[in-house]
Coordinates of C-alpha atoms in Angstrom, one line a residue:
Chain A
M982 CA 6.8 -18.0 -3.4
R983 CA 5.5 -14.1 -4.4
L984 CA 6.1 -14.8 -7.9
L985 CA 4.2 -18.3 -7.9
L986 CA 1.1 -16.5 -5.9
I987 CA 1.4 -13.3 -9.0
F988 CA 1.5 -16.4 -11.7
L989 CA -1.3 -18.0 -10.2
L990 CA -3.4 -15.0 -10.2
L991 CA -3.1 -14.3 -13.5
V992 CA -3.6 -18.0 -14.6
A993 CA -6.9 -17.9 -12.1
A994 CA -8.2 -14.4 -14.1
V995 CA -7.6 -14.9 -17.5
G996 CA -9.0 -18.6 -16.6
H997 CA -11.9 -17.3 -14.8
L998 CA -12.4 -14.8 -17.5
L999 CA -11.8 -17.1 -20.6
L1000 CA -13.7 -20.4 -19.1
P1001 CA -15.6 -22.2 -21.0
F1002 CA -14.1 -21.2 -23.9
G1003 CA -16.6 -22.9 -25.9
P1004 CA -19.5 -20.1 -26.3
L1005 CA -16.9 -17.5 -26.5
R1006 CA -16.1 -19.4 -29.3
E1007 CA -19.1 -19.7 -30.6
A1008 CA -20.0 -15.9 -30.3
Q1009 CA -16.7 -14.9 -32.4
A1010 CA -17.9 -17.4 -35.3
V1011 CA -21.5 -15.5 -35.6
D1012 CA -20.5 -12.3 -34.2
P1013 CA -17.3 -10.8 -33.4
E1014 CA -19.1 -8.0 -31.7
L1015 CA -20.9 -10.3 -29.6
A1016 CA -18.2 -12.4 -28.0
D1017 CA -16.7 -8.9 -27.1
L1018 CA -20.2 -8.1 -25.4
I1019 CA -19.8 -11.6 -23.6
L1020 CA -16.3 -10.8 -22.6
I1021 CA -16.8 -7.3 -21.1
Q1022 CA -20.5 -7.4 -20.3
L1023 CA -20.8 -10.9 -18.8
R1024 CA -17.6 -12.2 -17.6
L1025 CA -15.8 -9.0 -16.8
P1026 CA -17.5 -7.8 -13.7
R1027 CA -18.1 -11.5 -13.1
T1028 CA -14.1 -12.2 -12.7
L1029 CA -13.2 -9.0 -10.7
L1030 CA -15.5 -9.5 -8.4
A1031 CA -13.8 -12.8 -7.6
L1032 CA -10.8 -11.4 -7.6
G1033 CA -11.4 -8.6 -5.8
Y1034 CA -13.8 -10.4 -3.4
G1035 CA -10.6 -13.1 -2.7
A1036 CA -8.2 -10.0 -2.0
T1037 CA -10.6 -8.3 0.1
L1038 CA -11.5 -11.8 2.6
G1039 CA -7.7 -11.9 2.5
I1040 CA -6.9 -8.1 3.7
S1041 CA -9.3 -8.3 6.1
G1042 CA -8.7 -11.7 7.3
A1043 CA -5.1 -11.1 7.8
A1044 CA -6.2 -7.5 9.4
L1045 CA -8.5 -8.4 12.2
Q1046 CA -6.2 -12.0 12.9
A1047 CA -3.9 -9.4 13.6
M1048 CA -5.5 -7.3 15.8
F1049 CA -7.5 -10.2 17.6
A1050 CA -3.8 -11.9 17.7
N1051 CA -6.0 -14.8 17.2
P1052 CA -5.9 -16.8 14.0
L1053 CA -9.6 -17.6 14.0
A1054 CA -10.5 -14.4 13.7
S1055 CA -11.9 -14.5 10.4
P1056 CA -15.0 -11.9 8.3
D1057 CA -17.0 -15.0 8.8
I1058 CA -16.4 -16.2 12.0
S1059 CA -16.7 -11.9 13.8
G1060 CA -19.9 -12.2 12.4
A1061 CA -18.8 -9.7 10.1
S1062 CA -20.1 -11.0 6.9
S1063 CA -23.6 -12.0 8.7
G1064 CA -24.3 -8.0 9.8
A1065 CA -23.2 -6.8 5.8
A1066 CA -25.7 -9.6 4.7
L1067 CA -29.0 -8.0 7.5
G1068 CA -27.6 -4.4 6.5
A1069 CA -28.0 -5.1 2.7
V1070 CA -31.3 -6.9 3.4
I1071 CA -32.5 -4.0 4.9
G1072 CA -31.4 -1.7 2.8
G1073 CA -32.5 -3.7 -0.3
Y1074 CA -36.1 -5.4 0.9
W1075 CA -37.3 -2.7 3.3
L1076 CA -36.0 0.4 2.3
G1077 CA -36.5 -0.2 -1.0
L1078 CA -32.5 1.0 -2.2
T1079 CA -31.7 -0.3 -5.8
Q1080 CA -28.2 2.4 -6.0
P1081 CA -25.7 -0.4 -5.4
L1082 CA -23.4 2.0 -3.4
L1083 CA -26.0 2.7 -1.3
L1084 CA -26.8 -0.7 -0.8
A1085 CA -23.0 -0.9 -0.5
A1086 CA -23.0 1.7 2.5
C1087 CA -25.9 -1.1 4.4
G1088 CA -23.8 -3.7 4.0
A1089 CA -20.6 -1.8 5.8
A1090 CA -23.1 -0.7 8.5
G1091 CA -24.3 -4.1 9.3
A1092 CA -20.8 -5.5 9.5
L1093 CA -19.6 -2.7 11.5
G1094 CA -22.3 -2.7 13.9
I1095 CA -21.5 -6.4 14.5
L1096 CA -17.7 -5.8 15.2
T1097 CA -18.5 -3.4 17.2
L1098 CA -20.6 -5.4 19.2
L1099 CA -17.9 -8.1 19.4
I1100 CA -15.5 -6.0 20.6
A1101 CA -18.3 -4.9 23.7
L1102 CA -18.8 -8.7 24.5
A1103 CA -15.1 -10.2 24.0
G1104 CA -12.9 -7.2 24.3
R1105 CA -10.3 -6.4 21.6
R1106 CA -7.6 -9.2 22.2
A1107 CA -10.1 -12.0 23.5
D1108 CA -8.9 -15.4 24.2
T1109 CA -10.3 -18.3 21.1
T1110 CA -13.3 -19.6 23.0
T1111 CA -14.2 -15.7 24.0
L1112 CA -13.8 -14.6 20.6
L1113 CA -15.7 -17.8 18.8
L1114 CA -18.8 -18.2 21.1
A1115 CA -19.4 -14.0 20.5
G1116 CA -18.5 -14.4 17.1
L1117 CA -20.8 -17.3 16.5
A1118 CA -23.7 -15.7 18.4
L1119 CA -23.8 -12.7 17.0
A1120 CA -23.0 -14.4 13.2
L1121 CA -26.3 -16.6 14.3
A1122 CA -28.4 -13.9 15.6
A1123 CA -27.5 -11.6 12.2
G1124 CA -28.4 -15.1 10.4
A1125 CA -32.0 -15.3 12.4
A1126 CA -32.6 -11.9 11.5
T1127 CA -31.8 -11.8 8.0
S1128 CA -34.2 -14.7 7.8
L1129 CA -36.7 -12.5 10.1
A1130 CA -36.4 -9.7 7.6
L1131 CA -36.8 -11.5 4.4
A1132 CA -40.0 -13.5 5.6
L1133 CA -41.6 -10.3 6.6
A1134 CA -40.4 -8.6 3.2
P1135 CA -42.9 -6.4 1.7
S1136 CA -41.7 -8.5 -1.5
P1137 CA -43.2 -11.5 -1.7
F1138 CA -40.3 -13.3 -3.3
A1139 CA -38.0 -11.7 -1.3
F1140 CA -36.9 -15.1 0.3
Y1141 CA -36.4 -16.7 -3.3
D1142 CA -34.9 -13.8 -4.3
A1143 CA -32.5 -13.4 -1.5
Y1144 CA -31.4 -17.3 -1.5
D1145 CA -29.0 -16.8 -5.3
W1146 CA -27.7 -13.6 -3.6
L1147 CA -26.4 -14.6 0.2
M1148 CA -25.1 -17.4 0.0
G1149 CA -22.2 -15.8 -2.2
N1150 CA -23.4 -15.4 -6.4
F1151 CA -21.0 -13.8 -8.9
A1152 CA -23.3 -14.5 -11.9
D1153 CA -25.2 -11.3 -13.6
R1154 CA -23.5 -9.0 -11.6
S1155 CA -23.5 -5.8 -14.0
L1156 CA -20.2 -3.3 -14.3
A1157 CA -21.9 -0.8 -11.9
Q1158 CA -22.7 -3.4 -9.2
A1159 CA -19.3 -4.9 -9.7
A1160 CA -17.8 -1.0 -9.5
A1161 CA -20.1 -0.4 -6.3
A1162 CA -18.4 -3.8 -3.9
L1163 CA -14.8 -3.1 -5.4
V1164 CA -14.3 0.7 -5.1
P1165 CA -14.9 0.8 -1.4
A1166 CA -13.2 -2.6 -1.0
S1167 CA -10.5 -0.9 -2.7
V1168 CA -9.7 2.2 -1.1
A1169 CA -10.4 0.2 2.1
S1170 CA -7.9 -2.3 1.5
I1171 CA -5.0 0.2 0.5
L1172 CA -5.8 1.9 3.7
L1173 CA -5.7 -1.7 5.7
L1174 CA -2.3 -2.6 3.8
R1175 CA -0.7 0.7 5.2
R1176 CA -0.8 -0.3 8.3
A1177 CA 1.1 -3.4 7.8
H1178 CA 3.6 -2.8 9.7
A1179 CA 1.8 -1.1 13.1
L1180 CA 0.5 -4.9 12.9
D1181 CA 3.5 -6.6 12.7
L1182 CA 4.5 -4.3 15.6
T1183 CA 2.0 -5.5 17.9
A1184 CA 2.9 -9.4 17.7
L1185 CA 5.0 -8.2 20.2
G1186 CA 2.0 -7.2 22.8
E1187 CA 0.2 -3.8 22.6
D1188 CA 2.1 -2.5 25.7
V1189 CA 5.2 -2.8 23.4
A1190 CA 3.4 -1.3 20.1
A1191 CA 2.3 1.0 22.4
S1192 CA 5.8 2.2 23.8
L1193 CA 6.4 2.1 20.0
G1194 CA 4.2 5.3 19.4
I1195 CA 1.3 3.1 18.3
K1196 CA -2.2 3.9 19.8
P1197 CA -3.7 0.0 19.9
R1198 CA -6.7 1.3 20.8
R1199 CA -7.2 3.5 17.8
L1200 CA -5.3 0.8 15.7
G1201 CA -7.9 -1.8 16.3
L1202 CA -10.8 0.5 15.6
E1203 CA -9.1 1.8 12.2
V1204 CA -8.9 -2.3 11.9
I1205 CA -12.9 -2.6 12.4
A1206 CA -14.2 -0.2 10.2
L1207 CA -12.0 -0.2 7.5
S1208 CA -12.3 -4.0 7.9
A1209 CA -16.4 -3.6 7.7
I1210 CA -16.0 -1.1 5.2
A1211 CA -14.4 -4.1 2.6
V1212 CA -16.3 -6.6 3.3
G1213 CA -19.6 -5.1 3.9
A1214 CA -19.4 -3.4 0.2
C1215 CA -18.7 -7.1 -1.0
V1216 CA -21.1 -8.9 1.1
S1217 CA -23.8 -6.2 -0.1
V1218 CA -23.1 -7.4 -4.1
A1219 CA -22.3 -11.1 -4.0
G1220 CA -23.2 -11.9 -0.8
A1221 CA -21.4 -13.5 2.1
I1222 CA -18.7 -15.8 1.1
G1223 CA -17.3 -18.1 4.1
F1224 CA -13.7 -19.5 4.7
V1225 CA -11.6 -17.8 2.6
G1226 CA -11.2 -14.8 5.1
L1227 CA -9.8 -17.5 7.9
V1228 CA -8.1 -19.5 4.8
A1229 CA -6.3 -17.2 2.8
P1230 CA -4.1 -15.4 6.3
V1231 CA -3.1 -19.1 7.9
F1232 CA -1.4 -19.7 3.8
G1233 CA -0.4 -16.0 4.0
R1234 CA 1.5 -15.5 7.6
S1235 CA 3.4 -18.4 6.4
I1236 CA 4.9 -16.8 3.5
S1237 CA 5.0 -13.3 5.7
R1238 CA 6.8 -15.4 7.9
G1239 CA 4.1 -15.3 10.5
H1240 CA 4.1 -11.6 10.5
P1241 CA 0.0 -11.1 11.0
G1242 CA 0.5 -7.1 9.4
S1243 CA 2.8 -8.1 5.9
A1244 CA 0.4 -11.5 5.9
M1245 CA -2.3 -9.2 4.0
V1246 CA -0.4 -8.9 0.7
P1247 CA 0.2 -12.8 0.0
A1248 CA -3.5 -13.2 1.6
A1249 CA -5.0 -11.2 -0.9
L1250 CA -3.3 -12.6 -3.7
I1251 CA -4.0 -16.3 -2.1
G1252 CA -7.9 -14.8 -1.1
A1253 CA -8.3 -14.0 -5.2
I1254 CA -7.2 -17.3 -6.1
L1255 CA -9.2 -19.4 -4.2
L1256 CA -12.3 -17.7 -4.8
A1257 CA -11.7 -17.3 -8.9
A1258 CA -11.1 -20.7 -8.4
A1259 CA -14.2 -21.6 -6.2
D1260 CA -16.1 -19.7 -8.5
L1261 CA -14.9 -21.6 -11.6
V1262 CA -15.9 -24.8 -10.1
V1263 CA -19.0 -23.2 -10.2
R1264 CA -19.0 -22.5 -14.1
S1265 CA -17.6 -25.8 -15.0
V1266 CA -20.4 -28.5 -12.7
P1267 CA -22.8 -29.3 -14.5
L1268 CA -26.1 -28.4 -12.5
D1269 CA -29.2 -27.9 -13.7
R1270 CA -29.4 -24.8 -11.3
P1271 CA -25.9 -22.8 -10.5
I1272 CA -25.1 -23.8 -7.1
P1273 CA -23.8 -20.4 -4.8
V1274 CA -20.1 -20.1 -4.6
G1275 CA -20.4 -19.4 -0.7
V1276 CA -21.0 -23.6 -1.0
V1277 CA -18.2 -24.7 -3.0
T1278 CA -15.7 -22.5 -0.6
A1279 CA -17.9 -23.8 2.6
L1280 CA -17.2 -27.2 1.3
F1281 CA -13.6 -27.4 0.6
G1282 CA -13.1 -24.5 3.5
T1283 CA -14.2 -26.9 6.5
P1284 CA -11.6 -29.5 6.2
L1285 CA -9.3 -26.7 6.4
F1286 CA -11.1 -24.6 9.2
V1287 CA -10.9 -28.3 11.0
W1288 CA -7.3 -28.9 10.9
L1289 CA -6.9 -25.5 12.0
V1290 CA -8.1 -26.2 14.9
V1291 CA -6.7 -29.2 15.6
T1292 CA -3.0 -28.0 15.0
M1293 CA -4.1 -25.2 17.3
R1294 CA -5.4 -27.6 20.3
R1295 CA -2.3 -29.5 19.8
R1296 CA 0.1 -26.3 20.1
V1297 CA -1.7 -25.4 23.2
T1298 CA -1.4 -29.4 24.8
A1299 CA 2.3 -29.9 23.5
Chain B
M16 CA 24.3 13.9 31.9
T17 CA 20.3 13.9 32.6
S18 CA 19.5 11.1 30.0
L19 CA 15.7 11.0 31.3
V20 CA 13.7 13.6 32.8
A21 CA 10.2 12.5 33.7
R22 CA 7.8 15.5 35.5
Q23 CA 4.3 14.6 37.5
I24 CA 4.0 11.5 36.0
G25 CA 1.0 8.9 37.0
I26 CA -1.7 7.2 36.7
P27 CA -4.9 7.9 38.9
G28 CA -5.5 4.8 41.1
R29 CA -2.5 3.2 40.4
L30 CA 0.8 5.2 40.3
Q31 CA 1.1 8.6 42.4
P32 CA 2.7 11.7 40.0
A33 CA 5.9 12.0 40.9
D34 CA 9.7 13.0 39.8
L35 CA 12.3 11.1 38.5
D36 CA 15.4 12.1 36.9
V37 CA 18.0 9.6 35.6
Q38 CA 21.6 10.2 34.3
A39 CA 22.9 8.7 31.0
G40 CA 25.0 5.6 31.9
E41 CA 22.6 4.7 34.6
L42 CA 21.7 0.8 35.9
V43 CA 18.7 1.5 38.2
A44 CA 16.8 -1.0 39.9
L45 CA 13.2 -1.0 40.4
V46 CA 11.8 -3.4 43.4
G47 CA 8.9 -3.7 45.4
P48 CA 5.8 -5.9 46.3
N49 CA 4.0 -7.1 44.0
G50 CA 1.7 -4.7 43.1
G51 CA 3.1 -1.8 44.2
G52 CA 3.3 0.2 40.9
K53 CA 6.9 -1.1 39.2
T54 CA 4.9 -1.9 36.0
S55 CA 3.0 1.1 36.3
L56 CA 5.7 3.5 36.7
L57 CA 7.6 1.6 33.8
R58 CA 4.5 1.5 31.7
V59 CA 3.8 5.6 32.3
L60 CA 7.9 6.2 30.9
A61 CA 7.2 4.6 27.9
R62 CA 4.3 6.5 27.5
I63 CA 2.5 3.3 27.1
E64 CA -1.1 4.5 28.2
N65 CA -2.7 8.4 28.2
A66 CA -1.3 8.6 31.4
S67 CA -0.1 12.4 32.7
G68 CA 3.4 14.3 33.0
V69 CA 5.9 15.0 30.8
V70 CA 8.8 12.3 29.7
A71 CA 11.8 14.0 28.2
I72 CA 14.6 11.9 27.1
D73 CA 17.6 14.2 26.0
G74 CA 15.2 17.2 25.7
E75 CA 13.2 15.2 23.2
D76 CA 9.6 14.8 24.5
L77 CA 8.2 11.3 24.2
D78 CA 4.7 12.0 23.6
L79 CA 5.3 14.3 20.5
A80 CA 8.7 12.3 18.8
P81 CA 7.3 10.4 15.6
L82 CA 7.3 6.7 15.6
S83 CA 11.0 6.4 13.8
R84 CA 12.3 8.4 16.6
R85 CA 10.7 6.4 19.3
R86 CA 12.7 3.3 18.6
R87 CA 16.1 4.8 18.9
L88 CA 14.8 6.9 21.9
L89 CA 13.3 3.9 24.5
S90 CA 13.0 0.4 24.5
F91 CA 10.3 -0.9 26.6
L92 CA 10.3 -5.3 27.6
P93 CA 7.2 -6.8 28.8
A94 CA 7.3 -8.9 31.9
S95 CA 4.9 -10.9 29.5
R96 CA 6.3 -13.4 27.1
D97 CA 4.0 -14.1 25.3
V98 CA 4.0 -14.3 21.4
I99 CA 0.8 -15.3 19.5
W100 CA 2.6 -15.7 16.0
P101 CA 5.0 -18.7 14.8
I102 CA 7.4 -15.8 14.1
A103 CA 11.6 -16.8 14.1
P104 CA 13.3 -15.3 17.0
R105 CA 15.9 -13.0 14.1
D106 CA 12.2 -11.6 12.7
V107 CA 11.4 -10.8 15.8
I108 CA 14.5 -9.4 16.9
A109 CA 14.5 -7.5 13.6
L110 CA 11.1 -5.7 14.7
G111 CA 13.2 -3.7 17.0
L112 CA 14.8 -2.1 14.1
D113 CA 13.7 0.9 11.6
G114 CA 15.4 -0.8 8.8
P115 CA 17.2 -4.2 7.7
N116 CA 20.3 -4.5 9.3
P117 CA 21.0 -8.5 9.5
A118 CA 24.6 -8.1 10.8
R119 CA 22.9 -6.3 13.9
V120 CA 20.7 -8.9 14.5
D121 CA 23.1 -11.3 14.3
E122 CA 25.3 -9.5 16.6
L123 CA 22.1 -10.3 19.1
I124 CA 21.9 -13.9 18.0
G125 CA 25.4 -14.1 19.0
L126 CA 25.5 -12.2 22.2
L127 CA 22.1 -14.2 23.2
E128 CA 23.5 -17.7 22.7
L129 CA 20.3 -17.4 20.0
G130 CA 22.1 -19.3 17.1
S131 CA 20.8 -22.7 17.4
L132 CA 16.9 -20.9 18.0
A133 CA 17.1 -18.3 15.5
D134 CA 15.2 -20.0 13.0
R135 CA 12.4 -21.5 14.9
P136 CA 8.9 -20.3 15.7
V137 CA 9.1 -18.3 18.4
N138 CA 5.8 -19.5 19.7
R139 CA 7.1 -22.7 20.2
L140 CA 10.5 -22.0 22.4
S141 CA 10.5 -22.4 26.3
T142 CA 9.9 -19.4 28.3
G143 CA 13.3 -18.6 28.9
E144 CA 14.2 -18.7 25.4
R145 CA 11.6 -16.3 24.7
A146 CA 12.7 -13.8 27.3
R147 CA 15.9 -13.8 26.1
V148 CA 14.8 -13.3 22.1
L149 CA 12.7 -10.2 23.6
L150 CA 15.1 -8.9 25.4
A151 CA 17.2 -9.5 22.4
R152 CA 15.0 -7.3 20.6
A153 CA 14.8 -4.6 23.1
L154 CA 18.3 -4.1 23.2
V155 CA 19.0 -4.3 18.9
G156 CA 17.9 -0.9 18.4
N157 CA 20.9 0.5 20.9
P158 CA 17.7 3.0 22.1
K159 CA 19.0 5.7 24.6
I160 CA 16.6 4.7 27.5
L161 CA 15.7 0.5 28.7
L162 CA 12.6 0.4 30.4
L163 CA 12.9 -3.6 31.2
D164 CA 10.4 -5.5 33.5
E165 CA 11.6 -8.2 34.9
P166 CA 14.3 -9.4 32.4
L167 CA 15.7 -11.7 34.8
S168 CA 12.9 -13.8 35.7
N169 CA 12.3 -17.4 33.9
L170 CA 15.8 -17.5 33.5
D171 CA 18.2 -20.1 34.5
P172 CA 21.3 -18.9 37.3
Y173 CA 23.8 -18.8 33.7
W174 CA 21.5 -16.5 31.9
V175 CA 21.0 -14.4 34.6
L176 CA 24.6 -13.1 35.3
R177 CA 25.4 -13.1 31.3
I178 CA 22.1 -10.7 31.4
L179 CA 22.7 -8.6 34.4
S180 CA 26.2 -8.1 32.3
I181 CA 24.7 -7.2 29.3
L182 CA 23.1 -4.8 30.7
E183 CA 26.1 -3.3 33.0
I184 CA 27.8 -3.0 29.4
A185 CA 25.1 -1.1 28.2
A186 CA 24.9 1.1 30.9
H187 CA 28.7 1.6 30.3
S188 CA 28.4 2.8 26.8
G189 CA 25.8 5.8 28.0
Q190 CA 22.1 4.0 28.1
S191 CA 20.2 4.5 31.1
V192 CA 18.9 0.9 32.4
L193 CA 15.7 0.6 34.6
V194 CA 15.0 -2.5 35.8
A195 CA 12.2 -4.0 37.3
L196 CA 13.2 -6.7 39.8
H197 CA 11.9 -9.5 42.0
D198 CA 15.7 -11.2 43.1
L199 CA 16.8 -9.4 45.5
G200 CA 20.5 -10.9 45.3
Q201 CA 21.0 -9.6 42.4
L202 CA 20.4 -5.8 43.7
P203 CA 23.9 -4.8 44.9
R204 CA 24.8 -5.1 41.4
F205 CA 23.2 -1.9 40.7
G206 CA 24.0 1.5 40.6
R207 CA 21.1 3.0 42.8
A208 CA 17.7 1.3 43.7
L209 CA 13.9 3.3 43.9
L210 CA 11.7 1.3 46.6
I211 CA 8.4 1.5 45.0
A212 CA 5.2 0.4 47.2
D213 CA 1.8 1.5 47.0
G214 CA 1.8 3.2 44.1
Q215 CA 4.6 5.8 44.4
V216 CA 8.4 5.8 44.9
Q217 CA 8.9 5.5 48.4
M218 CA 12.7 5.1 48.4
D219 CA 15.6 6.4 46.0
E220 CA 18.9 5.3 46.7
A221 CA 22.3 3.1 46.8
P222 CA 21.2 -0.4 47.0
A223 CA 23.2 -1.0 50.2
S224 CA 21.6 1.2 52.2
L225 CA 18.2 1.1 50.8
M226 CA 18.1 -2.4 52.0
A227 CA 19.7 -1.6 55.2
S228 CA 16.7 0.2 56.1
E229 CA 14.0 -0.5 58.2
R230 CA 11.6 1.0 55.6
F231 CA 12.7 -1.5 53.2
E232 CA 11.9 -4.7 55.5
Q233 CA 9.0 -3.1 56.3
V234 CA 7.6 -2.5 52.8
F235 CA 8.4 -5.9 52.1
R236 CA 7.6 -7.7 55.3
I237 CA 10.9 -9.5 55.5
Q238 CA 14.0 -9.4 57.3
A239 CA 17.7 -9.9 57.1
T240 CA 19.0 -12.6 58.4
Q241 CA 22.5 -14.1 58.6
G242 CA 22.7 -14.5 54.4
G243 CA 19.5 -14.6 53.0
W244 CA 16.4 -13.2 54.2
E245 CA 13.3 -14.4 56.1
V246 CA 9.3 -13.4 56.8
R247 CA 9.5 -10.5 59.1
R248 CA 7.8 -11.5 62.4
Q249 CA 4.9 -9.2 63.3
A250 CA 5.4 -6.4 66.0
D251 CA 3.9 -8.5 69.3
P252 CA 3.6 -5.8 72.2
Q253 CA 3.1 -9.3 74.3
S254 CA 6.9 -11.0 73.9
S255 CA 9.9 -9.1 76.1
P256 CA 11.8 -6.1 75.1

C-alpha cells in the first residue's frame, strides 16, 4: 500500500510538473532555454508548493487529530488555517511586510494564536461537539477579522488582491516564496514525525501515556506549536486550503492500522497526491479566470466530510 | 525483597502524603469507597501527574527512568476502557512492548482468549472485551509492577475468576500487583489489602482481619451479615442497648 502511494506521488509530481505538455513542447521548439525557464521558474515552485503543502496538511492534520483524540480535528476545522490567513493579511497589508519568510512568521503566529484560544476554550481532549463549535467560532471570527483587515487596509486593491491568494493558489509563486513556505513547514513536519510513537501511545489514553513517561501536556503544546508553524508558513504563501488536512489523515489511519501517530507518514503522501491532483484540475479546467485550488478541494472534500460525519454518527448510535 | 518503595507520595487536596513498600510477588488489593483515593494512589505510583514524593522500583527512581525503561518497570491500567481509534487488539497489545514481538503478543491473545477478536477494531468491541484487550496490553511487557485500576469491573464471572488467577500467577512469578477493586467477595484471594478513604491509607493488613474490623465497616458504611453484606444501620441512641 505504501509502495502504491509512493508510486502515485511520483505520478502526481511528474504529471504536475509536465502537464499540460503542449506549451513545453512549443517552447522547446522555439528555444530550449525557454522551456527550461518555464519548467524551473514557473512550474517547479508550483509543483513543490502543491506537494509540500499537501504533505504538511496531512502531517499536521494527523498530529492534531491524534492530540485531540478526535478524527474531526484538522488545520481548517480547528481554525488554524483561518488564523494563519489573518496573520498573513495583517503582516502583508497592515505592517507592509514583503519578505516571504516574515509573512510566513506572521502566518504561524496567527495559527498559533487561534490554536491556543481553541485549547483554552475547548480543552485538549474536547468532545466532538465542543471541538467543532469552538473551532467553527474561531474560524468564523478569524475570517471576519480577515475581511475587516482587508476592507480597512491602506491599499484599495487589498480585497481584490487577496481573493486570488486567500482561497488557495499556487500560480505565479517564486522559488523564494516556495522556500519560505516549505523550509519552516519541513522542519516542523520532521519534528512532528519524531513524535509519532508518543502520539500512538496516547491512543491508550493520556494516563497510560503519562505512566510510560510521556508528558501529555508538553506533547500537546509541541503538536500545537509545530502544526501552527507548518500550516502558517504554507498559508502565508498559498492561502488557506480546506479539507485535505481533514481527509488525508482519515485515509492515513486506514494504512497505519488505526494508529494515530503512525498515520502521519501515509497522510503526508496522500495529502501531497490530493493537492497536486486538485491543482492539476485547476490548471486543466478551461476557464477565462483560474479558480482557486481551495475551491476544488472543498468541492471534492465536502462529500467526504459528510460521509465521515455520517459514519461517526452511526458508530456512536450503534 | 522490596520491589516498590514510595516515600511521601501525595497529591495536594486528594491524597495525603504517605509511604508504601511493596514486596516482589505481593498481590495487594486497594479497597475503599468511591472517591476515597484508590485511583489517586495508583496514579501517583505511576507518576502520572506531577505529584510529590519519590517512587523507586528496585532502587530505580521512576522520575529519572527513561521512556524505554519505564515499560519494564511498571504498567498502569486505567479504569476507563475507552479507545477512540480503530486499532486492532493485536496492535493495542503490541503498544505495551518496546519492539515487535509477535510471539509474545500471541501468547497474551491466547491467555485472554482474544483469538477471534484480535483483528477487529478495538473501539467496536464490547466493554468487557475491551477490558481484556487493555489488560493484555498492561501485562505484555512483563513489568516489575502492575498498577491496575478496577481490572475486574465489566467482566462476567468466568473472566473475573480467570483474571484473578492470571494475576496470582503474575505475583507468583515475582511481579508486584496492585489492584483497585470494589468486589469485596474477591478480597480473600489477595495477600494484603489497603483500605483507602478520605485521601489516606486507613489500614494496611491481611484481608481477613481488615474485613473483620470495625473501621472497615465504618468506612464503607456496610456491615457483615451471614454470607454477605448489608447497609450499616445508623447508630441510634434511642434504640435498646
